[in-house]
XYZ file of C-alpha atoms in Angstrom:
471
model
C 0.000 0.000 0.000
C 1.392 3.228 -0.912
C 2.695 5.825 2.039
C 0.091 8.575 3.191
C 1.989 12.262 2.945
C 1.369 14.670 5.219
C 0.503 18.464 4.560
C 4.105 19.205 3.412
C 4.108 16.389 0.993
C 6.600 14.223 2.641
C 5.743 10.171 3.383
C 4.935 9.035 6.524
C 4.502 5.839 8.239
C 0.840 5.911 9.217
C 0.617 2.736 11.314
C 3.605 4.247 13.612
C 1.479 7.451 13.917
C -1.474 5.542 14.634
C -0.254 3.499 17.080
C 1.730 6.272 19.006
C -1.409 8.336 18.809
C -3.219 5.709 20.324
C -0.438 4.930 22.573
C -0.975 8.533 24.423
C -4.306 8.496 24.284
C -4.580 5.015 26.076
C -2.554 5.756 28.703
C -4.459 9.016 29.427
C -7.668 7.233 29.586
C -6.356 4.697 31.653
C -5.330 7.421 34.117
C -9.207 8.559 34.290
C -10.567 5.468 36.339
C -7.459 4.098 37.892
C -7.685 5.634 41.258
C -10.847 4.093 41.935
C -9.545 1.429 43.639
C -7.200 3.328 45.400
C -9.819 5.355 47.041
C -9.268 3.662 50.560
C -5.403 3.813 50.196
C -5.739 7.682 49.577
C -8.068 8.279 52.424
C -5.451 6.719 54.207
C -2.570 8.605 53.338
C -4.007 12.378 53.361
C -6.664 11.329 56.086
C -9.819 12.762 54.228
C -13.262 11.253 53.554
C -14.468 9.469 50.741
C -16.727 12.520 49.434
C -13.017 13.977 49.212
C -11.238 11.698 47.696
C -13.806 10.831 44.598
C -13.092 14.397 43.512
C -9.959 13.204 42.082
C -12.372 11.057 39.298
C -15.118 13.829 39.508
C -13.355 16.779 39.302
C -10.730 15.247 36.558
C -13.547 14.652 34.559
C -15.409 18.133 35.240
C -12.078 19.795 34.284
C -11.973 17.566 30.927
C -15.785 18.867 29.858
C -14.374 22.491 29.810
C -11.354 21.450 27.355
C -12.979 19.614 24.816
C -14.905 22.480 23.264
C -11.857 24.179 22.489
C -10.012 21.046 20.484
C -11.377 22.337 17.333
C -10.395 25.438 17.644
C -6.556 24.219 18.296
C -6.529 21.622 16.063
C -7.269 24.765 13.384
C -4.780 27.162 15.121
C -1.894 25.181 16.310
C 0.092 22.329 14.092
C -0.768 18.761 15.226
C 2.324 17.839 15.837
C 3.246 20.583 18.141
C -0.229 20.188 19.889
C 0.585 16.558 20.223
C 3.581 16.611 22.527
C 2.736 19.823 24.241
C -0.493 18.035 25.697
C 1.720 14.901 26.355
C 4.256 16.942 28.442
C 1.305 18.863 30.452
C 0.301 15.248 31.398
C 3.598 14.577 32.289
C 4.202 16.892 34.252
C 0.741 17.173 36.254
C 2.050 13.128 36.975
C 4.911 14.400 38.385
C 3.118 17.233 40.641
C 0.529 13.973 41.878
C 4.083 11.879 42.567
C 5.649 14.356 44.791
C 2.528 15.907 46.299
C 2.844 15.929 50.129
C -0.957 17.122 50.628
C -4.420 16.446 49.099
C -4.582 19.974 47.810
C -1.279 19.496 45.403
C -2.287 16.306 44.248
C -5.697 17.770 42.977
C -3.470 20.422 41.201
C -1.551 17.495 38.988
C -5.269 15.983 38.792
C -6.293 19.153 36.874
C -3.522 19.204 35.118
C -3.968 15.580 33.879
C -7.304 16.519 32.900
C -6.558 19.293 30.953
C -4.208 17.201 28.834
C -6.979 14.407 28.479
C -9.778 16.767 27.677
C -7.780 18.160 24.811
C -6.656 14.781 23.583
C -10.067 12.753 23.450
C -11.781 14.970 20.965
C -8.457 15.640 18.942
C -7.637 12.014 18.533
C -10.729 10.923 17.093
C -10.689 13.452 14.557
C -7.410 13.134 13.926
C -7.878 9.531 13.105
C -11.184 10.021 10.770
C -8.638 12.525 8.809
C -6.157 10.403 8.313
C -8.053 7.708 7.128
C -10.119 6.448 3.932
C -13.870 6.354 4.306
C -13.714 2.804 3.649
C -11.749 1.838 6.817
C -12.962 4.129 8.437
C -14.860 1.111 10.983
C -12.213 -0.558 11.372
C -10.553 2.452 12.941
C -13.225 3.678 15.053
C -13.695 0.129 16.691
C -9.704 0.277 17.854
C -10.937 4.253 18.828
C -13.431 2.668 21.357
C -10.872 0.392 22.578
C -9.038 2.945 23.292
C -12.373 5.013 25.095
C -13.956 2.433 26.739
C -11.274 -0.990 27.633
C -8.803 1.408 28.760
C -11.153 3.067 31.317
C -12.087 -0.920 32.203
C -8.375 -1.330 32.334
C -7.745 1.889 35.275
C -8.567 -0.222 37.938
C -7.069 -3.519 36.912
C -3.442 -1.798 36.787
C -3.993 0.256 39.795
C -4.930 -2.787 41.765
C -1.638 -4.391 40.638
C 0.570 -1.522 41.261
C -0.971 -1.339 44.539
C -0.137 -5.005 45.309
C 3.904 -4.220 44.450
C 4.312 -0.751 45.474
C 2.984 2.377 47.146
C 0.202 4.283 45.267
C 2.849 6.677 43.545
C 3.728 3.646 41.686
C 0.824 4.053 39.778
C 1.894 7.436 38.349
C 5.890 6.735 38.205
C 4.121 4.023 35.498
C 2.396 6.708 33.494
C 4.951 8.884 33.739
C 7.416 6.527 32.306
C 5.256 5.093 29.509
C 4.077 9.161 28.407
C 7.644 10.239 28.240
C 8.722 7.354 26.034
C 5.667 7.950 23.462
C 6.854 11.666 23.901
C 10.163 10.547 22.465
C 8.395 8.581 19.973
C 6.253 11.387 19.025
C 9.123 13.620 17.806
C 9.668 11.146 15.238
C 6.117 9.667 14.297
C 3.531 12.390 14.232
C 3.544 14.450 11.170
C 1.669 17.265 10.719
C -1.784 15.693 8.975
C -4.385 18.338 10.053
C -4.828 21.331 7.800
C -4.822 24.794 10.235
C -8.338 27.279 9.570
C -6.953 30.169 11.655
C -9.963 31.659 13.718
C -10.410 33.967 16.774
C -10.678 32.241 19.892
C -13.941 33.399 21.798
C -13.017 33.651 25.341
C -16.461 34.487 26.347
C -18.029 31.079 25.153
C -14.710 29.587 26.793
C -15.279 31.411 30.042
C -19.248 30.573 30.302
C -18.237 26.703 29.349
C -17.161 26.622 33.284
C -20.982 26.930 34.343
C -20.910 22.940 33.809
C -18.751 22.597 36.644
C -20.675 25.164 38.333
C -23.920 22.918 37.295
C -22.069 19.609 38.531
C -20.609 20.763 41.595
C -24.029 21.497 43.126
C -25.265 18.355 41.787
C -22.522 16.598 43.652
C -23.082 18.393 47.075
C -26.964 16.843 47.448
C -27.068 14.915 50.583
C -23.772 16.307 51.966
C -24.048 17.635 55.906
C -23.467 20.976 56.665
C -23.543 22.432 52.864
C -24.454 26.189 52.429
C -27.581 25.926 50.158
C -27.992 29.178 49.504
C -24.711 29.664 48.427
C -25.275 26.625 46.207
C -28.673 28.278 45.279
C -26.795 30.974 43.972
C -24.170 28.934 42.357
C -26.659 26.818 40.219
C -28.312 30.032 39.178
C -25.339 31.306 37.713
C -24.054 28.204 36.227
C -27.551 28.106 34.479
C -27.069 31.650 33.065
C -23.433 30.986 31.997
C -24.632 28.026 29.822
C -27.488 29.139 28.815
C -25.467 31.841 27.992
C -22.632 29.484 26.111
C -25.357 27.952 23.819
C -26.851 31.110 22.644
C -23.091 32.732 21.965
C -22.623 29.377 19.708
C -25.471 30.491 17.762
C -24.793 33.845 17.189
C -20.882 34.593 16.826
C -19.938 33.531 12.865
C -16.594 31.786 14.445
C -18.048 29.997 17.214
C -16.401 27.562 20.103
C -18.457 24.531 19.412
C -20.681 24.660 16.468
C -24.185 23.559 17.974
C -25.984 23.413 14.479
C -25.160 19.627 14.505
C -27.773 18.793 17.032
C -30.573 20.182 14.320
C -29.771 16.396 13.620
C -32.214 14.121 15.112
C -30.004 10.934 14.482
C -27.032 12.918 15.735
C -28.935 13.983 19.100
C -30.089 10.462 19.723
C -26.178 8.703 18.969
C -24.962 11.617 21.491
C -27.843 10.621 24.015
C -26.948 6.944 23.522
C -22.593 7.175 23.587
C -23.617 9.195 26.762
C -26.003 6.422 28.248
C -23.470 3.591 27.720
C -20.746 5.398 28.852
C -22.514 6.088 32.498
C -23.009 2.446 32.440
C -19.469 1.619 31.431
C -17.717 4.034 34.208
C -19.526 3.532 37.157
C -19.228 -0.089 36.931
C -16.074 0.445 37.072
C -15.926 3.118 39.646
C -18.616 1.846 42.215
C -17.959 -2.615 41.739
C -14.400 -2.499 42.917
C -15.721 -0.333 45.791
C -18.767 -3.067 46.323
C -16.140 -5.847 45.966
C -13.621 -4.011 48.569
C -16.737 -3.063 50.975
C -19.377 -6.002 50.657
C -17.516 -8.730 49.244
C -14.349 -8.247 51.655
C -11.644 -8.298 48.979
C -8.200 -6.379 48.719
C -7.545 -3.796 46.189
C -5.617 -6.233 44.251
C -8.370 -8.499 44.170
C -11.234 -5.798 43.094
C -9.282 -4.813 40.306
C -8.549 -8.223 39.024
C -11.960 -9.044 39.481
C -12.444 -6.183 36.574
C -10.252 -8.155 34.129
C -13.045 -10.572 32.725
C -14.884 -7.345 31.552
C -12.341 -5.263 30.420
C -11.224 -8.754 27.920
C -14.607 -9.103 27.007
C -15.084 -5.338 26.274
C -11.810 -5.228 24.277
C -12.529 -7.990 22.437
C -15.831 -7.002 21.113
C -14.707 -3.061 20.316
C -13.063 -4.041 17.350
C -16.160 -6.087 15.902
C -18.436 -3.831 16.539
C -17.739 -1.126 14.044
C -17.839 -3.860 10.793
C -20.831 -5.427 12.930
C -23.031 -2.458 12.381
C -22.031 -1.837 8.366
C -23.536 -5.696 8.094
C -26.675 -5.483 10.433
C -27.493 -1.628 10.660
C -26.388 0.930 13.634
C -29.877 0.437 14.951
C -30.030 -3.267 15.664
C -26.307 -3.024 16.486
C -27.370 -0.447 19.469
C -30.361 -1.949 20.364
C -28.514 -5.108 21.075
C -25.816 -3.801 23.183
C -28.279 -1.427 25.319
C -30.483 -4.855 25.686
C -27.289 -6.428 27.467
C -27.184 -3.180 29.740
C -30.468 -3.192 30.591
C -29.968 -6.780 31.615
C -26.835 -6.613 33.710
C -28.811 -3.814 35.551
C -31.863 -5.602 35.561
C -30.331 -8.520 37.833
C -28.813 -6.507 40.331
C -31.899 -4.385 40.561
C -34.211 -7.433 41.169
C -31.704 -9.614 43.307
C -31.429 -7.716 46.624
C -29.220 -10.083 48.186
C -25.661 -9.545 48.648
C -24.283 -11.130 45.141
C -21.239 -13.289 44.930
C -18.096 -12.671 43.322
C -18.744 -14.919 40.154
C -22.303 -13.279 39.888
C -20.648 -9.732 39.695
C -18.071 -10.465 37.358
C -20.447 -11.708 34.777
C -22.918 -8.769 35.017
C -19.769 -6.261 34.608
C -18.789 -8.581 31.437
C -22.420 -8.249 30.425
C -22.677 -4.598 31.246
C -19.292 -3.725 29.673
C -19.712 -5.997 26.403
C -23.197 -4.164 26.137
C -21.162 -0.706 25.797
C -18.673 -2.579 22.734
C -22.087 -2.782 20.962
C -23.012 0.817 21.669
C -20.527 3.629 22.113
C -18.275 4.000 19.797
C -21.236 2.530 17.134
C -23.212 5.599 18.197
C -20.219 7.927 17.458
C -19.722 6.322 14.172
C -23.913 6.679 13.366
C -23.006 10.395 14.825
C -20.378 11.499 12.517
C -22.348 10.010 9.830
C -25.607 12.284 10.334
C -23.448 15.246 9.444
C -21.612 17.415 6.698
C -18.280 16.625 6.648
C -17.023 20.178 7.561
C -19.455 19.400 10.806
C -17.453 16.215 11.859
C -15.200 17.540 13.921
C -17.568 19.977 15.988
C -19.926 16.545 16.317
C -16.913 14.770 17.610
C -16.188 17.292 20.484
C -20.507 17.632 21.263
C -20.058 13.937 21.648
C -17.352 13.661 23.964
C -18.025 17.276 25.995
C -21.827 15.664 26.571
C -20.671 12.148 27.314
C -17.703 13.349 30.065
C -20.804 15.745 31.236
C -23.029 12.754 31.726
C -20.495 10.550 32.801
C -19.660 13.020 35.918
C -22.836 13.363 36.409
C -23.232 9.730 36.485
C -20.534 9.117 39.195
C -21.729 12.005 41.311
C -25.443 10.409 41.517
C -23.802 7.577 42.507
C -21.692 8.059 44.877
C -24.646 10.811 46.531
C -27.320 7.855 46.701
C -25.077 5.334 47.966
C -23.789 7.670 50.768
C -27.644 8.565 51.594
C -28.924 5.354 51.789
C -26.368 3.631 53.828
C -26.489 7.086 56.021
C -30.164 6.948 56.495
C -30.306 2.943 56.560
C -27.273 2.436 59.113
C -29.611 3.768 62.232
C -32.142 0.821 61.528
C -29.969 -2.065 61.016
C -26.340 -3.401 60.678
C -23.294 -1.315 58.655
C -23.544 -4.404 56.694
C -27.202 -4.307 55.513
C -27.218 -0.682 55.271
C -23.765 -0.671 52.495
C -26.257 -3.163 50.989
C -28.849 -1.402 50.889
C -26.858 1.845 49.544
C -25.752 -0.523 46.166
C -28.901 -1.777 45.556
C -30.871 1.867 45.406
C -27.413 2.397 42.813
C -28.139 -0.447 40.895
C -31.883 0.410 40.537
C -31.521 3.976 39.614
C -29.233 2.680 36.875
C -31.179 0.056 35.690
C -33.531 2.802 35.143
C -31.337 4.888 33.213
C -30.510 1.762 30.746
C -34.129 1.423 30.422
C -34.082 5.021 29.055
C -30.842 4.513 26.755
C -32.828 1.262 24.931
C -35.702 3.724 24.114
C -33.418 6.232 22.451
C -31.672 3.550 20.683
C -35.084 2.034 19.320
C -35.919 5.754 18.293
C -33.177 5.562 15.844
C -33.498 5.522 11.784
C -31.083 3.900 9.934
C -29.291 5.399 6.902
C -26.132 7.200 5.840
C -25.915 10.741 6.036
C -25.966 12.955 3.012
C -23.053 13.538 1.007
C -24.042 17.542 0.704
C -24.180 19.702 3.483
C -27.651 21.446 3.371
């Protein structure tokens, strides 16, 4: 097969730059859900609660939704390769901040850090790839794009309950830190400048409203907490409101804007963003909240929750690559509604069984749950992209990743909040036992419901390729 050339005509080795692009991106995700089973070790260590500690998952993913609507602005302004490594080294160095950080407050500072690198990436990589690539492959390379979304955020846990085995938890970022600065190396060498620069004016006012999300999230998250100020909240949510509100109308009206928001005139497109969203709440707080179920009901070590992910994560990563040619043979539609169908029953089980479940039972609902989200995710962004003009594809790739990160916090913040309230409110009737019971199951059902929800949307869906024309 003949060599691709990049925008100054010279040849380039595209599977290197695909696999070093994937590469970063991987380990990034990974870095997302791998301190979930750490949670008790950090509590430990900088002797806060748990409502703390989840802020280093909540708040690295709240930090992400405010980058990704300004990927398509750099991937037009700044050349890809320079954009590449500069995000790699932020990572790098926000790892290095979280290895030597001495208090909670620092490491929360390399956290944000992380997730400004990450929230840049996602988007960017994605596009990147579509760009790169001919239409006809194009299935094939969006399956190996949800491996890298959705089995490396499987995968968090699995290492981190490893490294935490072997070594001290700043094991787990002397690993990413060592694996980011050899694909930075790498980088210097592979990634060729492939994206063709639009220069545009940066609107800082849509950037600056894009932080009512957090705003919006944060109050979400404080729901059930004691001693909150509520009408300091009160006026927080108002605000956030305003400033989003506020966001979406600027979109609308300013001819160069942040995140172009005609692509959810798209019916198809605002159902595949509804569903990547829906599978992806499925997806990370199973693997968020079942380590913590296996560590707190079942009794087992760190090491053991996280290995108890690895049946799902194989099962998910087997089936991400399948799913892409799957859908070009049986339709997006029946492709969705079949992986939404396992959600729904994974959910389902736990909802109905109110009995503590054993070990083997759990591992086969998070395979079921997590090979339910091969069928649906990245099939959905796929289905997405093609809805839209191609000069839209890019703008629909960061809508679908800002709304799924925004759904996905949201996701882990509703979870955590109901399990704390329930055990809280249960524990003065009956035994700490029965009551952390009791706090999973209300998860379970409340998620079973939303699965419910995601298998309408998906059986709302029309089949079809977009049009070749923009309208």
């Amino acid at each position: 097969m003949e060599q691709p050339i990049d925008l100054q005509g010279k040849r380039y080795n595209h599977l290197a730059f695909i696999w070093t692009l994937l590469a970063g991106t991987f380990t990034m995700s990974i870095s997302q859900s791998s301190l979930s089973t750490a949670y008790p070790t950090l509590m430990r260590y900088f002797g806060v609660q748990a409502s703390t500690v989840q802020w280093l998952t909540t708040g690295f993913m709240l930090v992400m939704v405010v980058m990704m609507p300004v990927s398509p602005w750099l991937l037009n302004n700044i050349r890809f390769p320079v954009l590449f490594v500069s995000v790699l080294a932020l990572f790098d160095i926000g790892t290095f901040i979280i290895y030597l950080a001495p208090s909670f407050g620092l490491m929360m500072l390399g956290r944000v850090m992380e997730a400004m690198a990450v929230g840049i990436m996602f988007p960017s990589y994605q596009t990147v790839m579509l760009r790169i690539t001919p239409e006809k492959q194009r299935g094939g390379v969006m399956g190996m794009a949800g491996l890298v979304m959705g089995s490396a955020l499987a995968v968090g846990p699995i290492i981190s309950g490893i490294v935490l085995r072997y070594t001290t938890w700043q094991g787990l970022f002397v690993v990413f830190m060592v694996i980011i600065t050899i694909v930075f190396l790498v980088a210097l060498k592979t990634i060729k400048d492939v994206m063709p620069q639009h220069e545009s004016h940066l609107d800082y006012w849509s950037v600056i409203s894009s932080v009512g999300f957090i705003g919006i999230l944060y109050v979400v998250n404080q729901i059930g907490k004691v001693g909150v100020n509520w009408g300091l909240m009160g006026g927080l949510l108002v605000v956030s409101l305003l400033a989003v509100a506020f966001f979406v109308w600027r979109q609308f009206q300013t001819t160069e804007p942040l995140l172009d928001l005609r692509v959810l005139k798209t019916v198809n497109f605002d159902l595949a963003v509804l569903l990547t969203g829906t599978s992806y709440i499925a997806l990370i707080v199973v693997t968020i909240v079942f380590p913590l179920y296996y560590q707190e009901v079942l009794g087992l070590s760190p090491f053991a929750s996280g290995m108890a992910l690895v049946p799902g994560a194989v099962v998910l990563s087997l089936l991400n690559p399948l799913t892409g040619k799957l859908a070009d043979r049986i339709g997006f539609k029946a492709t969705m509604l079949t992986g939404m169908s396992m959600i729904v029953l994974g959910w389902l089980w736990l909802a109905v069984v109110k009995s503590q479940q054993s070990l083997v039972a759990m591992i086969l609902i998070a395979a079921l749950i997590e090979g339910g989200n091969a069928f649906v995710m990245m099939p959905a962004v796929t289905l997405g992209a093609n809805s839209l003009p191609d000069q839209l594809i890019s703008h629909g790739t960061a809508v679908i990743t800002t709304v799924r990160q925004i759904l996905g916090s949201t996701g882990v913040a509703v979870a955590t909040l109901i399990l704390a309230m329930v055990t809280a409110s249960r524990v003065k009737v009956t035994t700490h036992a029965a009551a952390t019971l009791a706090g999973y199951h209300a998860v379970f059902v409340t998620f079973c419901v939303v699965a419910v929800v995601g298998w309408i949307f998906a059986a709302m869906l029309r089949d079809g390729r977009k049009r070749q024309s923009a309208k």
